[in-house]
Amino acid sequence: LHAHAWVRLLAAQIVGLCLGKLAEPEPLKLNWLDDSEKIKSVLLDTFEQVNMADSVTTELSIQAVKNLVALTKHAITSHADALSLKFLLKKAIKISNNELATTPNSTTRRTLIFNYIAAVCLQAEPAAVEAILNVIITPLQREISNVKGDADLRSHCSEVLDLLKSRLEPEVLSRAVTEAEVEIRRKRAERSAALKQNLVLRPEIAAKRKLKNNQAKKLAKKRRKMEK
Protein backbone atom coordinates (compact mmCIF):
# COMPACT_ATOMS: atom_id res chain seq x y z
CA LEU A 1 0.00 0.00 0.00
CA HIS A 2 1.10 3.56 -0.73
CA ALA A 3 2.64 5.47 2.18
CA HIS A 4 0.31 8.48 1.81
CA ALA A 5 -3.32 8.13 2.90
CA TRP A 6 -4.60 10.64 0.33
CA VAL A 7 -3.16 8.52 -2.48
CA ARG A 8 -4.84 5.41 -1.05
CA LEU A 9 -8.13 7.30 -0.79
CA LEU A 10 -7.94 8.44 -4.42
CA ALA A 11 -7.10 4.91 -5.56
CA ALA A 12 -9.98 3.49 -3.50
CA GLN A 13 -12.39 6.01 -5.02
CA ILE A 14 -11.27 5.11 -8.53
CA VAL A 15 -11.76 1.41 -7.78
CA GLY A 16 -15.19 2.26 -6.40
CA LEU A 17 -16.13 4.09 -9.60
CA CYS A 18 -15.04 1.11 -11.69
CA LEU A 19 -17.04 -1.30 -9.54
CA GLY A 20 -20.07 0.96 -9.76
CA LYS A 21 -20.04 0.58 -13.53
CA LEU A 22 -20.65 -3.17 -13.14
CA ALA A 23 -24.26 -2.50 -12.16
CA GLU A 24 -25.01 -0.49 -15.30
CA PRO A 25 -26.97 -1.97 -18.26
CA GLU A 26 -23.77 -1.95 -20.30
CA PRO A 27 -21.03 -2.79 -17.76
CA LEU A 28 -17.62 -1.23 -18.17
CA LYS A 29 -15.15 -3.75 -19.60
CA LEU A 30 -11.94 -3.86 -17.57
CA ASN A 31 -9.44 -6.69 -17.94
CA TRP A 32 -8.49 -6.78 -14.26
CA LEU A 33 -12.07 -7.58 -13.31
CA ASP A 34 -11.83 -10.78 -15.36
CA ASP A 35 -8.58 -11.93 -13.71
CA SER A 36 -9.12 -14.00 -10.55
CA GLU A 37 -5.62 -13.38 -9.22
CA LYS A 38 -5.91 -9.61 -9.70
CA ILE A 39 -9.34 -9.56 -8.04
CA LYS A 40 -7.91 -11.52 -5.11
CA SER A 41 -4.97 -9.10 -4.86
CA VAL A 42 -7.27 -6.06 -4.83
CA LEU A 43 -9.48 -7.70 -2.22
CA LEU A 44 -6.56 -8.47 0.09
CA ASP A 45 -5.20 -4.94 -0.30
CA THR A 46 -8.63 -3.55 0.51
CA PHE A 47 -8.88 -5.71 3.62
CA GLU A 48 -5.53 -4.25 4.64
CA GLN A 49 -7.00 -0.76 4.21
CA VAL A 50 -9.68 -1.69 6.73
CA ASN A 51 -7.04 -3.16 9.04
CA MET A 52 -5.36 0.27 9.09
CA ALA A 53 -8.60 2.08 9.93
CA ASP A 54 -7.30 3.41 13.26
CA SER A 55 -4.65 5.47 11.47
CA VAL A 56 -6.56 6.81 8.44
CA THR A 57 -9.60 8.98 7.78
CA THR A 58 -13.17 7.76 8.20
CA GLU A 59 -13.74 8.57 4.52
CA LEU A 60 -11.06 6.12 3.42
CA SER A 61 -12.32 3.37 5.75
CA ILE A 62 -15.90 3.71 4.54
CA GLN A 63 -14.80 3.70 0.91
CA ALA A 64 -12.73 0.57 1.58
CA VAL A 65 -15.77 -1.25 3.02
CA LYS A 66 -17.94 -0.18 0.07
CA ASN A 67 -15.29 -1.53 -2.29
CA LEU A 68 -15.07 -4.78 -0.33
CA VAL A 69 -18.81 -5.34 -0.59
CA ALA A 70 -18.81 -4.73 -4.37
CA LEU A 71 -15.65 -6.77 -4.91
CA THR A 72 -17.06 -9.65 -2.87
CA LYS A 73 -20.25 -9.68 -4.91
CA HIS A 74 -18.24 -9.71 -8.14
CA ALA A 75 -15.84 -12.37 -6.84
CA ILE A 76 -18.50 -14.87 -5.77
CA THR A 77 -20.47 -14.23 -8.94
CA SER A 78 -17.70 -14.34 -11.52
CA HIS A 79 -14.78 -16.02 -9.73
CA ALA A 80 -16.44 -18.51 -7.37
CA ASP A 81 -14.01 -21.23 -8.46
CA ALA A 82 -11.05 -19.21 -7.15
CA LEU A 83 -12.58 -17.10 -4.35
CA SER A 84 -15.19 -18.43 -1.95
CA LEU A 85 -17.37 -16.34 0.34
CA LYS A 86 -16.12 -18.32 3.33
CA PHE A 87 -12.49 -17.50 2.46
CA LEU A 88 -13.25 -13.77 2.27
CA LEU A 89 -15.26 -13.70 5.48
CA LYS A 90 -12.50 -15.53 7.34
CA LYS A 91 -10.12 -12.78 6.22
CA ALA A 92 -12.56 -10.21 7.54
CA ILE A 93 -13.06 -11.95 10.89
CA LYS A 94 -9.30 -12.19 11.34
CA ILE A 95 -9.16 -8.37 11.32
CA SER A 96 -11.89 -8.03 13.95
CA ASN A 97 -10.29 -10.71 16.13
CA ASN A 98 -6.93 -8.96 15.87
CA GLU A 99 -8.42 -5.69 17.10
CA LEU A 100 -10.09 -7.46 20.02
CA ALA A 101 -6.83 -9.14 21.00
CA THR A 102 -4.48 -6.16 20.58
CA THR A 103 -6.58 -3.00 21.14
CA PRO A 104 -9.84 -4.09 22.80
CA ASN A 105 -10.77 -0.52 23.77
CA SER A 106 -10.92 0.43 20.10
CA THR A 107 -13.96 -0.71 18.10
CA THR A 108 -13.29 0.95 14.73
CA ARG A 109 -12.18 -2.13 12.83
CA ARG A 110 -14.79 -4.42 14.36
CA THR A 111 -17.56 -1.97 13.47
CA LEU A 112 -16.35 -1.76 9.87
CA ILE A 113 -16.03 -5.54 9.57
CA PHE A 114 -19.52 -6.12 10.97
CA ASN A 115 -20.85 -3.55 8.49
CA TYR A 116 -19.16 -5.53 5.73
CA ILE A 117 -20.67 -8.80 7.00
CA ALA A 118 -24.15 -7.27 7.14
CA ALA A 119 -23.92 -5.91 3.59
CA VAL A 120 -22.56 -9.18 2.20
CA CYS A 121 -25.27 -11.25 3.89
CA LEU A 122 -27.94 -8.86 2.67
CA GLN A 123 -26.97 -9.38 -0.96
CA ALA A 124 -26.22 -13.12 -0.74
CA GLU A 125 -28.73 -15.91 -1.18
CA PRO A 126 -30.07 -17.45 2.08
CA ALA A 127 -28.33 -20.76 1.28
CA ALA A 128 -25.00 -18.93 0.96
CA VAL A 129 -25.55 -17.13 4.27
CA GLU A 130 -26.35 -20.42 6.01
CA ALA A 131 -23.16 -21.95 4.60
CA ILE A 132 -20.96 -19.28 6.23
CA LEU A 133 -22.96 -18.90 9.45
CA ASN A 134 -20.40 -20.81 11.51
CA VAL A 135 -17.74 -18.27 10.45
CA ILE A 136 -19.60 -15.07 11.33
CA ILE A 137 -21.87 -15.97 14.24
CA THR A 138 -19.20 -16.43 16.94
CA PRO A 139 -17.63 -12.94 16.74
CA LEU A 140 -21.09 -11.37 16.64
CA GLN A 141 -22.40 -13.37 19.59
CA ARG A 142 -19.18 -12.76 21.54
CA GLU A 143 -19.75 -8.99 21.39
CA ILE A 144 -23.46 -9.32 22.17
CA SER A 145 -22.82 -11.47 25.26
CA ASN A 146 -19.98 -9.27 26.54
CA VAL A 147 -21.83 -7.01 28.99
CA LYS A 148 -18.56 -5.29 29.90
CA GLY A 149 -17.80 -4.43 26.28
CA ASP A 150 -18.63 -1.34 24.25
CA ALA A 151 -22.39 -0.70 24.36
CA ASP A 152 -22.55 0.80 20.86
CA LEU A 153 -20.72 -2.16 19.36
CA ARG A 154 -22.96 -4.58 21.26
CA SER A 155 -26.04 -2.81 19.88
CA HIS A 156 -24.58 -2.82 16.37
CA CYS A 157 -23.94 -6.56 16.51
CA SER A 158 -27.51 -7.13 17.67
CA GLU A 159 -28.71 -5.23 14.60
CA VAL A 160 -26.57 -7.43 12.35
CA LEU A 161 -28.02 -10.51 14.05
CA ASP A 162 -31.53 -9.15 13.43
CA LEU A 163 -30.62 -8.80 9.76
CA LEU A 164 -29.53 -12.45 9.71
CA LYS A 165 -32.93 -13.40 11.13
CA SER A 166 -34.52 -11.97 8.01
CA ARG A 167 -32.29 -14.14 5.79
CA LEU A 168 -32.51 -17.49 7.58
CA GLU A 169 -34.99 -19.96 8.98
CA PRO A 170 -35.45 -19.27 12.73
CA GLU A 171 -34.31 -22.73 13.84
CA VAL A 172 -31.13 -22.49 11.74
CA LEU A 173 -30.05 -19.21 13.34
CA SER A 174 -31.15 -20.29 16.81
CA ARG A 175 -29.05 -23.46 16.62
CA ALA A 176 -26.00 -21.52 15.40
CA VAL A 177 -26.34 -18.93 18.19
CA THR A 178 -26.64 -21.66 20.83
CA GLU A 179 -23.57 -23.49 19.55
CA ALA A 180 -21.58 -20.25 19.41
CA GLU A 181 -22.59 -19.31 22.96
CA VAL A 182 -21.50 -22.73 24.28
CA GLU A 183 -18.11 -22.36 22.58
CA ILE A 184 -17.69 -18.78 23.87
CA ARG A 185 -18.42 -19.85 27.45
CA ARG A 186 -16.00 -22.77 27.15
CA LYS A 187 -13.16 -20.52 25.97
CA ARG A 188 -13.89 -17.90 28.64
CA ALA A 189 -13.79 -20.60 31.31
CA GLU A 190 -10.46 -21.88 29.98
CA ARG A 191 -8.97 -18.37 30.00
CA SER A 192 -10.26 -17.74 33.51
CA ALA A 193 -8.72 -20.99 34.75
CA ALA A 194 -5.41 -20.14 33.08
CA LEU A 195 -5.37 -16.68 34.68
CA LYS A 196 -6.05 -18.13 38.12
CA GLN A 197 -3.23 -20.60 37.65
CA ASN A 198 -0.89 -17.76 36.69
CA LEU A 199 -1.82 -15.90 39.88
CA VAL A 200 -0.38 -18.80 41.82
CA LEU A 201 2.58 -19.72 39.61
CA ARG A 202 3.57 -16.23 38.32
CA PRO A 203 2.38 -13.58 40.80
CA GLU A 204 4.69 -10.91 39.31
CA ILE A 205 2.96 -11.21 35.92
CA ALA A 206 -0.45 -10.97 37.57
CA ALA A 207 0.68 -7.80 39.41
CA LYS A 208 1.83 -6.22 36.15
CA ARG A 209 -1.47 -7.14 34.46
CA LYS A 210 -3.44 -5.57 37.32
CA LEU A 211 -1.39 -2.38 37.06
CA LYS A 212 -1.92 -2.24 33.30
CA ASN A 213 -5.68 -2.75 33.70
CA ASN A 214 -5.88 0.00 36.32
CA GLN A 215 -4.01 2.40 34.04
CA ALA A 216 -6.36 1.55 31.16
CA LYS A 217 -9.39 2.24 33.37
CA LYS A 218 -7.97 5.62 34.40
CA LEU A 219 -7.35 6.57 30.78
CA ALA A 220 -10.85 5.47 29.77
CA LYS A 221 -12.37 7.51 32.62
CA LYS A 222 -10.31 10.55 31.62
CA ARG A 223 -11.36 10.15 27.99
CA ARG A 224 -15.06 9.97 28.95
CA LYS A 225 -14.75 13.19 30.95
CA MET A 226 -13.12 14.96 28.00
CA GLU A 227 -15.92 13.81 25.69
CA LYS A 228 -18.64 15.30 27.92
PDB file of C-alpha atoms in Angstrom:
ATOM      1  CA  LEU A   1       0.000   0.000   0.000  1.00  0.00           C
ATOM      2  CA  HIS A   2       1.104   3.557  -0.730  1.00  0.00           C
ATOM      3  CA  ALA A   3       2.636   5.467   2.177  1.00  0.00           C
ATOM      4  CA  HIS A   4       0.309   8.482   1.805  1.00  0.00           C
ATOM      5  CA  ALA A   5      -3.320   8.128   2.897  1.00  0.00           C
ATOM      6  CA  TRP A   6      -4.598  10.642   0.327  1.00  0.00           C
ATOM      7  CA  VAL A   7      -3.164   8.516  -2.485  1.00  0.00           C
ATOM      8  CA  ARG A   8      -4.840   5.407  -1.052  1.00  0.00           C
ATOM      9  CA  LEU A   9      -8.133   7.299  -0.790  1.00  0.00           C
ATOM     10  CA  LEU A  10      -7.935   8.444  -4.416  1.00  0.00           C
ATOM     11  CA  ALA A  11      -7.104   4.909  -5.559  1.00  0.00           C
ATOM     12  CA  ALA A  12      -9.982   3.489  -3.499  1.00  0.00           C
ATOM     13  CA  GLN A  13     -12.390   6.015  -5.016  1.00  0.00           C
ATOM     14  CA  ILE A  14     -11.271   5.108  -8.532  1.00  0.00           C
ATOM     15  CA  VAL A  15     -11.756   1.411  -7.780  1.00  0.00           C
ATOM     16  CA  GLY A  16     -15.192   2.259  -6.397  1.00  0.00           C
ATOM     17  CA  LEU A  17     -16.132   4.092  -9.600  1.00  0.00           C
ATOM     18  CA  CYS A  18     -15.035   1.109 -11.694  1.00  0.00           C
ATOM     19  CA  LEU A  19     -17.039  -1.299  -9.542  1.00  0.00           C
ATOM     20  CA  GLY A  20     -20.073   0.964  -9.757  1.00  0.00           C
ATOM     21  CA  LYS A  21     -20.038   0.576 -13.532  1.00  0.00           C
ATOM     22  CA  LEU A  22     -20.649  -3.168 -13.137  1.00  0.00           C
ATOM     23  CA  ALA A  23     -24.256  -2.498 -12.156  1.00  0.00           C
ATOM     24  CA  GLU A  24     -25.012  -0.491 -15.296  1.00  0.00           C
ATOM     25  CA  PRO A  25     -26.972  -1.967 -18.258  1.00  0.00           C
ATOM     26  CA  GLU A  26     -23.775  -1.954 -20.300  1.00  0.00           C
ATOM     27  CA  PRO A  27     -21.026  -2.785 -17.763  1.00  0.00           C
ATOM     28  CA  LEU A  28     -17.617  -1.234 -18.174  1.00  0.00           C
ATOM     29  CA  LYS A  29     -15.146  -3.747 -19.602  1.00  0.00           C
ATOM     30  CA  LEU A  30     -11.941  -3.864 -17.572  1.00  0.00           C
ATOM     31  CA  ASN A  31      -9.436  -6.691 -17.936  1.00  0.00           C
ATOM     32  CA  TRP A  32      -8.486  -6.776 -14.256  1.00  0.00           C
ATOM     33  CA  LEU A  33     -12.070  -7.579 -13.305  1.00  0.00           C
ATOM     34  CA  ASP A  34     -11.826 -10.782 -15.357  1.00  0.00           C
ATOM     35  CA  ASP A  35      -8.582 -11.934 -13.714  1.00  0.00           C
ATOM     36  CA  SER A  36      -9.119 -13.999 -10.547  1.00  0.00           C
ATOM     37  CA  GLU A  37      -5.624 -13.375  -9.223  1.00  0.00           C
ATOM     38  CA  LYS A  38      -5.912  -9.615  -9.696  1.00  0.00           C
ATOM     39  CA  ILE A  39      -9.336  -9.557  -8.039  1.00  0.00           C
ATOM     40  CA  LYS A  40      -7.905 -11.524  -5.113  1.00  0.00           C
ATOM     41  CA  SER A  41      -4.974  -9.101  -4.862  1.00  0.00           C
ATOM     42  CA  VAL A  42      -7.267  -6.056  -4.828  1.00  0.00           C
ATOM     43  CA  LEU A  43      -9.483  -7.703  -2.216  1.00  0.00           C
ATOM     44  CA  LEU A  44      -6.560  -8.468   0.092  1.00  0.00           C
ATOM     45  CA  ASP A  45      -5.198  -4.939  -0.298  1.00  0.00           C
ATOM     46  CA  THR A  46      -8.634  -3.553   0.515  1.00  0.00           C
ATOM     47  CA  PHE A  47      -8.878  -5.706   3.618  1.00  0.00           C
ATOM     48  CA  GLU A  48      -5.532  -4.251   4.642  1.00  0.00           C
ATOM     49  CA  GLN A  49      -7.000  -0.764   4.210  1.00  0.00           C
ATOM     50  CA  VAL A  50      -9.679  -1.691   6.735  1.00  0.00           C
ATOM     51  CA  ASN A  51      -7.038  -3.163   9.035  1.00  0.00           C
ATOM     52  CA  MET A  52      -5.357   0.267   9.089  1.00  0.00           C
ATOM     53  CA  ALA A  53      -8.605   2.080   9.931  1.00  0.00           C
ATOM     54  CA  ASP A  54      -7.298   3.408  13.257  1.00  0.00           C
ATOM     55  CA  SER A  55      -4.648   5.472  11.467  1.00  0.00           C
ATOM     56  CA  VAL A  56      -6.563   6.812   8.443  1.00  0.00           C
ATOM     57  CA  THR A  57      -9.604   8.985   7.785  1.00  0.00           C
ATOM     58  CA  THR A  58     -13.167   7.763   8.204  1.00  0.00           C
ATOM     59  CA  GLU A  59     -13.744   8.566   4.525  1.00  0.00           C
ATOM     60  CA  LEU A  60     -11.055   6.116   3.419  1.00  0.00           C
ATOM     61  CA  SER A  61     -12.316   3.367   5.752  1.00  0.00           C
ATOM     62  CA  ILE A  62     -15.905   3.706   4.544  1.00  0.00           C
ATOM     63  CA  GLN A  63     -14.799   3.698   0.910  1.00  0.00           C
ATOM     64  CA  ALA A  64     -12.725   0.567   1.576  1.00  0.00           C
ATOM     65  CA  VAL A  65     -15.770  -1.247   3.019  1.00  0.00           C
ATOM     66  CA  LYS A  66     -17.940  -0.175   0.066  1.00  0.00           C
ATOM     67  CA  ASN A  67     -15.290  -1.530  -2.290  1.00  0.00           C
ATOM     68  CA  LEU A  68     -15.065  -4.775  -0.330  1.00  0.00           C
ATOM     69  CA  VAL A  69     -18.808  -5.341  -0.592  1.00  0.00           C
ATOM     70  CA  ALA A  70     -18.811  -4.728  -4.366  1.00  0.00           C
ATOM     71  CA  LEU A  71     -15.646  -6.772  -4.908  1.00  0.00           C
ATOM     72  CA  THR A  72     -17.057  -9.650  -2.867  1.00  0.00           C
ATOM     73  CA  LYS A  73     -20.248  -9.684  -4.913  1.00  0.00           C
ATOM     74  CA  HIS A  74     -18.241  -9.709  -8.143  1.00  0.00           C
ATOM     75  CA  ALA A  75     -15.835 -12.369  -6.836  1.00  0.00           C
ATOM     76  CA  ILE A  76     -18.502 -14.874  -5.767  1.00  0.00           C
ATOM     77  CA  THR A  77     -20.473 -14.233  -8.936  1.00  0.00           C
ATOM     78  CA  SER A  78     -17.696 -14.343 -11.515  1.00  0.00           C
ATOM     79  CA  HIS A  79     -14.776 -16.025  -9.731  1.00  0.00           C
ATOM     80  CA  ALA A  80     -16.437 -18.511  -7.370  1.00  0.00           C
ATOM     81  CA  ASP A  81     -14.010 -21.227  -8.456  1.00  0.00           C
ATOM     82  CA  ALA A  82     -11.054 -19.207  -7.148  1.00  0.00           C
ATOM     83  CA  LEU A  83     -12.579 -17.098  -4.346  1.00  0.00           C
ATOM     84  CA  SER A  84     -15.195 -18.433  -1.952  1.00  0.00           C
ATOM     85  CA  LEU A  85     -17.366 -16.337   0.335  1.00  0.00           C
ATOM     86  CA  LYS A  86     -16.115 -18.321   3.334  1.00  0.00           C
ATOM     87  CA  PHE A  87     -12.491 -17.502   2.460  1.00  0.00           C
ATOM     88  CA  LEU A  88     -13.253 -13.770   2.268  1.00  0.00           C
ATOM     89  CA  LEU A  89     -15.265 -13.699   5.484  1.00  0.00           C
ATOM     90  CA  LYS A  90     -12.504 -15.529   7.341  1.00  0.00           C
ATOM     91  CA  LYS A  91     -10.117 -12.783   6.218  1.00  0.00           C
ATOM     92  CA  ALA A  92     -12.564 -10.206   7.540  1.00  0.00           C
ATOM     93  CA  ILE A  93     -13.062 -11.946  10.891  1.00  0.00           C
ATOM     94  CA  LYS A  94      -9.303 -12.187  11.338  1.00  0.00           C
ATOM     95  CA  ILE A  95      -9.156  -8.370  11.318  1.00  0.00           C
ATOM     96  CA  SER A  96     -11.890  -8.032  13.947  1.00  0.00           C
ATOM     97  CA  ASN A  97     -10.294 -10.707  16.129  1.00  0.00           C
ATOM     98  CA  ASN A  98      -6.933  -8.961  15.873  1.00  0.00           C
ATOM     99  CA  GLU A  99      -8.419  -5.692  17.101  1.00  0.00           C
ATOM    100  CA  LEU A 100     -10.091  -7.459  20.024  1.00  0.00           C
ATOM    101  CA  ALA A 101      -6.825  -9.145  21.000  1.00  0.00           C
ATOM    102  CA  THR A 102      -4.484  -6.159  20.580  1.00  0.00           C
ATOM    103  CA  THR A 103      -6.576  -3.005  21.139  1.00  0.00           C
ATOM    104  CA  PRO A 104      -9.843  -4.091  22.805  1.00  0.00           C
ATOM    105  CA  ASN A 105     -10.773  -0.522  23.774  1.00  0.00           C
ATOM    106  CA  SER A 106     -10.922   0.434  20.098  1.00  0.00           C
ATOM    107  CA  THR A 107     -13.956  -0.714  18.097  1.00  0.00           C
ATOM    108  CA  THR A 108     -13.294   0.946  14.734  1.00  0.00           C
ATOM    109  CA  ARG A 109     -12.177  -2.132  12.827  1.00  0.00           C
ATOM    110  CA  ARG A 110     -14.790  -4.419  14.358  1.00  0.00           C
ATOM    111  CA  THR A 111     -17.556  -1.968  13.474  1.00  0.00           C
ATOM    112  CA  LEU A 112     -16.348  -1.763   9.866  1.00  0.00           C
ATOM    113  CA  ILE A 113     -16.035  -5.540   9.570  1.00  0.00           C
ATOM    114  CA  PHE A 114     -19.521  -6.119  10.968  1.00  0.00           C
ATOM    115  CA  ASN A 115     -20.847  -3.545   8.485  1.00  0.00           C
ATOM    116  CA  TYR A 116     -19.164  -5.535   5.729  1.00  0.00           C
ATOM    117  CA  ILE A 117     -20.666  -8.801   7.000  1.00  0.00           C
ATOM    118  CA  ALA A 118     -24.151  -7.268   7.144  1.00  0.00           C
ATOM    119  CA  ALA A 119     -23.921  -5.908   3.594  1.00  0.00           C
ATOM    120  CA  VAL A 120     -22.563  -9.180   2.200  1.00  0.00           C
ATOM    121  CA  CYS A 121     -25.273 -11.255   3.887  1.00  0.00           C
ATOM    122  CA  LEU A 122     -27.944  -8.862   2.672  1.00  0.00           C
ATOM    123  CA  GLN A 123     -26.968  -9.380  -0.961  1.00  0.00           C
ATOM    124  CA  ALA A 124     -26.223 -13.119  -0.736  1.00  0.00           C
ATOM    125  CA  GLU A 125     -28.732 -15.912  -1.182  1.00  0.00           C
ATOM    126  CA  PRO A 126     -30.070 -17.452   2.077  1.00  0.00           C
ATOM    127  CA  ALA A 127     -28.327 -20.761   1.283  1.00  0.00           C
ATOM    128  CA  ALA A 128     -24.996 -18.934   0.959  1.00  0.00           C
ATOM    129  CA  VAL A 129     -25.554 -17.132   4.266  1.00  0.00           C
ATOM    130  CA  GLU A 130     -26.349 -20.422   6.013  1.00  0.00           C
ATOM    131  CA  ALA A 131     -23.161 -21.952   4.605  1.00  0.00           C
ATOM    132  CA  ILE A 132     -20.963 -19.276   6.232  1.00  0.00           C
ATOM    133  CA  LEU A 133     -22.959 -18.904   9.446  1.00  0.00           C
ATOM    134  CA  ASN A 134     -20.397 -20.808  11.515  1.00  0.00           C
ATOM    135  CA  VAL A 135     -17.741 -18.275  10.448  1.00  0.00           C
ATOM    136  CA  ILE A 136     -19.604 -15.072  11.332  1.00  0.00           C
ATOM    137  CA  ILE A 137     -21.871 -15.975  14.243  1.00  0.00           C
ATOM    138  CA  THR A 138     -19.203 -16.434  16.941  1.00  0.00           C
ATOM    139  CA  PRO A 139     -17.630 -12.937  16.737  1.00  0.00           C
ATOM    140  CA  LEU A 140     -21.089 -11.368  16.639  1.00  0.00           C
ATOM    141  CA  GLN A 141     -22.400 -13.369  19.593  1.00  0.00           C
ATOM    142  CA  ARG A 142     -19.183 -12.758  21.539  1.00  0.00           C
ATOM    143  CA  GLU A 143     -19.750  -8.994  21.389  1.00  0.00           C
ATOM    144  CA  ILE A 144     -23.461  -9.317  22.169  1.00  0.00           C
ATOM    145  CA  SER A 145     -22.815 -11.466  25.259  1.00  0.00           C
ATOM    146  CA  ASN A 146     -19.978  -9.269  26.535  1.00  0.00           C
ATOM    147  CA  VAL A 147     -21.833  -7.015  28.986  1.00  0.00           C
ATOM    148  CA  LYS A 148     -18.559  -5.288  29.902  1.00  0.00           C
ATOM    149  CA  GLY A 149     -17.801  -4.429  26.281  1.00  0.00           C
ATOM    150  CA  ASP A 150     -18.630  -1.345  24.250  1.00  0.00           C
ATOM    151  CA  ALA A 151     -22.389  -0.698  24.357  1.00  0.00           C
ATOM    152  CA  ASP A 152     -22.548   0.796  20.861  1.00  0.00           C
ATOM    153  CA  LEU A 153     -20.722  -2.161  19.364  1.00  0.00           C
ATOM    154  CA  ARG A 154     -22.964  -4.584  21.257  1.00  0.00           C
ATOM    155  CA  SER A 155     -26.041  -2.813  19.882  1.00  0.00           C
ATOM    156  CA  HIS A 156     -24.577  -2.819  16.373  1.00  0.00           C
ATOM    157  CA  CYS A 157     -23.935  -6.564  16.512  1.00  0.00           C
ATOM    158  CA  SER A 158     -27.510  -7.129  17.669  1.00  0.00           C
ATOM    159  CA  GLU A 159     -28.713  -5.231  14.602  1.00  0.00           C
ATOM    160  CA  VAL A 160     -26.569  -7.427  12.350  1.00  0.00           C
ATOM    161  CA  LEU A 161     -28.017 -10.505  14.051  1.00  0.00           C
ATOM    162  CA  ASP A 162     -31.531  -9.151  13.425  1.00  0.00           C
ATOM    163  CA  LEU A 163     -30.624  -8.805   9.763  1.00  0.00           C
ATOM    164  CA  LEU A 164     -29.527 -12.447   9.709  1.00  0.00           C
ATOM    165  CA  LYS A 165     -32.929 -13.402  11.129  1.00  0.00           C
ATOM    166  CA  SER A 166     -34.517 -11.974   8.006  1.00  0.00           C
ATOM    167  CA  ARG A 167     -32.286 -14.141   5.790  1.00  0.00           C
ATOM    168  CA  LEU A 168     -32.506 -17.495   7.576  1.00  0.00           C
ATOM    169  CA  GLU A 169     -34.995 -19.957   8.980  1.00  0.00           C
ATOM    170  CA  PRO A 170     -35.454 -19.273  12.734  1.00  0.00           C
ATOM    171  CA  GLU A 171     -34.315 -22.734  13.839  1.00  0.00           C
ATOM    172  CA  VAL A 172     -31.127 -22.487  11.742  1.00  0.00           C
ATOM    173  CA  LEU A 173     -30.045 -19.214  13.335  1.00  0.00           C
ATOM    174  CA  SER A 174     -31.145 -20.293  16.811  1.00  0.00           C
ATOM    175  CA  ARG A 175     -29.055 -23.465  16.624  1.00  0.00           C
ATOM    176  CA  ALA A 176     -26.003 -21.518  15.397  1.00  0.00           C
ATOM    177  CA  VAL A 177     -26.337 -18.933  18.188  1.00  0.00           C
ATOM    178  CA  THR A 178     -26.645 -21.656  20.835  1.00  0.00           C
ATOM    179  CA  GLU A 179     -23.568 -23.493  19.550  1.00  0.00           C
ATOM    180  CA  ALA A 180     -21.583 -20.251  19.409  1.00  0.00           C
ATOM    181  CA  GLU A 181     -22.586 -19.313  22.964  1.00  0.00           C
ATOM    182  CA  VAL A 182     -21.503 -22.726  24.279  1.00  0.00           C
ATOM    183  CA  GLU A 183     -18.111 -22.358  22.581  1.00  0.00           C
ATOM    184  CA  ILE A 184     -17.687 -18.784  23.865  1.00  0.00           C
ATOM    185  CA  ARG A 185     -18.424 -19.851  27.451  1.00  0.00           C
ATOM    186  CA  ARG A 186     -15.998 -22.766  27.155  1.00  0.00           C
ATOM    187  CA  LYS A 187     -13.164 -20.519  25.968  1.00  0.00           C
ATOM    188  CA  ARG A 188     -13.886 -17.904  28.636  1.00  0.00           C
ATOM    189  CA  ALA A 189     -13.791 -20.601  31.315  1.00  0.00           C
ATOM    190  CA  GLU A 190     -10.460 -21.880  29.985  1.00  0.00           C
ATOM    191  CA  ARG A 191      -8.972 -18.366  30.004  1.00  0.00           C
ATOM    192  CA  SER A 192     -10.259 -17.743  33.513  1.00  0.00           C
ATOM    193  CA  ALA A 193      -8.722 -20.989  34.754  1.00  0.00           C
ATOM    194  CA  ALA A 194      -5.405 -20.142  33.077  1.00  0.00           C
ATOM    195  CA  LEU A 195      -5.367 -16.678  34.684  1.00  0.00           C
ATOM    196  CA  LYS A 196      -6.051 -18.132  38.124  1.00  0.00           C
ATOM    197  CA  GLN A 197      -3.226 -20.596  37.651  1.00  0.00           C
ATOM    198  CA  ASN A 198      -0.887 -17.759  36.686  1.00  0.00           C
ATOM    199  CA  LEU A 199      -1.818 -15.897  39.877  1.00  0.00           C
ATOM    200  CA  VAL A 200      -0.378 -18.803  41.821  1.00  0.00           C
ATOM    201  CA  LEU A 201       2.579 -19.719  39.609  1.00  0.00           C
ATOM    202  CA  ARG A 202       3.569 -16.232  38.321  1.00  0.00           C
ATOM    203  CA  PRO A 203       2.378 -13.579  40.804  1.00  0.00           C
ATOM    204  CA  GLU A 204       4.689 -10.912  39.310  1.00  0.00           C
ATOM    205  CA  ILE A 205       2.962 -11.212  35.920  1.00  0.00           C
ATOM    206  CA  ALA A 206      -0.452 -10.968  37.573  1.00  0.00           C
ATOM    207  CA  ALA A 207       0.680  -7.800  39.407  1.00  0.00           C
ATOM    208  CA  LYS A 208       1.832  -6.218  36.146  1.00  0.00           C
ATOM    209  CA  ARG A 209      -1.468  -7.139  34.461  1.00  0.00           C
ATOM    210  CA  LYS A 210      -3.444  -5.571  37.320  1.00  0.00           C
ATOM    211  CA  LEU A 211      -1.385  -2.382  37.061  1.00  0.00           C
ATOM    212  CA  LYS A 212      -1.918  -2.245  33.302  1.00  0.00           C
ATOM    213  CA  ASN A 213      -5.681  -2.746  33.700  1.00  0.00           C
ATOM    214  CA  ASN A 214      -5.879   0.001  36.317  1.00  0.00           C
ATOM    215  CA  GLN A 215      -4.014   2.403  34.035  1.00  0.00           C
ATOM    216  CA  ALA A 216      -6.364   1.546  31.157  1.00  0.00           C
ATOM    217  CA  LYS A 217      -9.392   2.241  33.375  1.00  0.00           C
ATOM    218  CA  LYS A 218      -7.972   5.623  34.404  1.00  0.00           C
ATOM    219  CA  LEU A 219      -7.348   6.573  30.775  1.00  0.00           C
ATOM    220  CA  ALA A 220     -10.852   5.471  29.768  1.00  0.00           C
ATOM    221  CA  LYS A 221     -12.369   7.513  32.619  1.00  0.00           C
ATOM    222  CA  LYS A 222     -10.312  10.552  31.622  1.00  0.00           C
ATOM    223  CA  ARG A 223     -11.362  10.150  27.988  1.00  0.00           C
ATOM    224  CA  ARG A 224     -15.057   9.970  28.951  1.00  0.00           C
ATOM    225  CA  LYS A 225     -14.746  13.192  30.952  1.00  0.00           C
ATOM    226  CA  MET A 226     -13.118  14.958  28.002  1.00  0.00           C
ATOM    227  CA  GLU A 227     -15.920  13.809  25.693  1.00  0.00           C
ATOM    228  CA  LYS A 228     -18.640  15.299  27.920  1.00  0.00           C
TER     229      LYS A 228
END
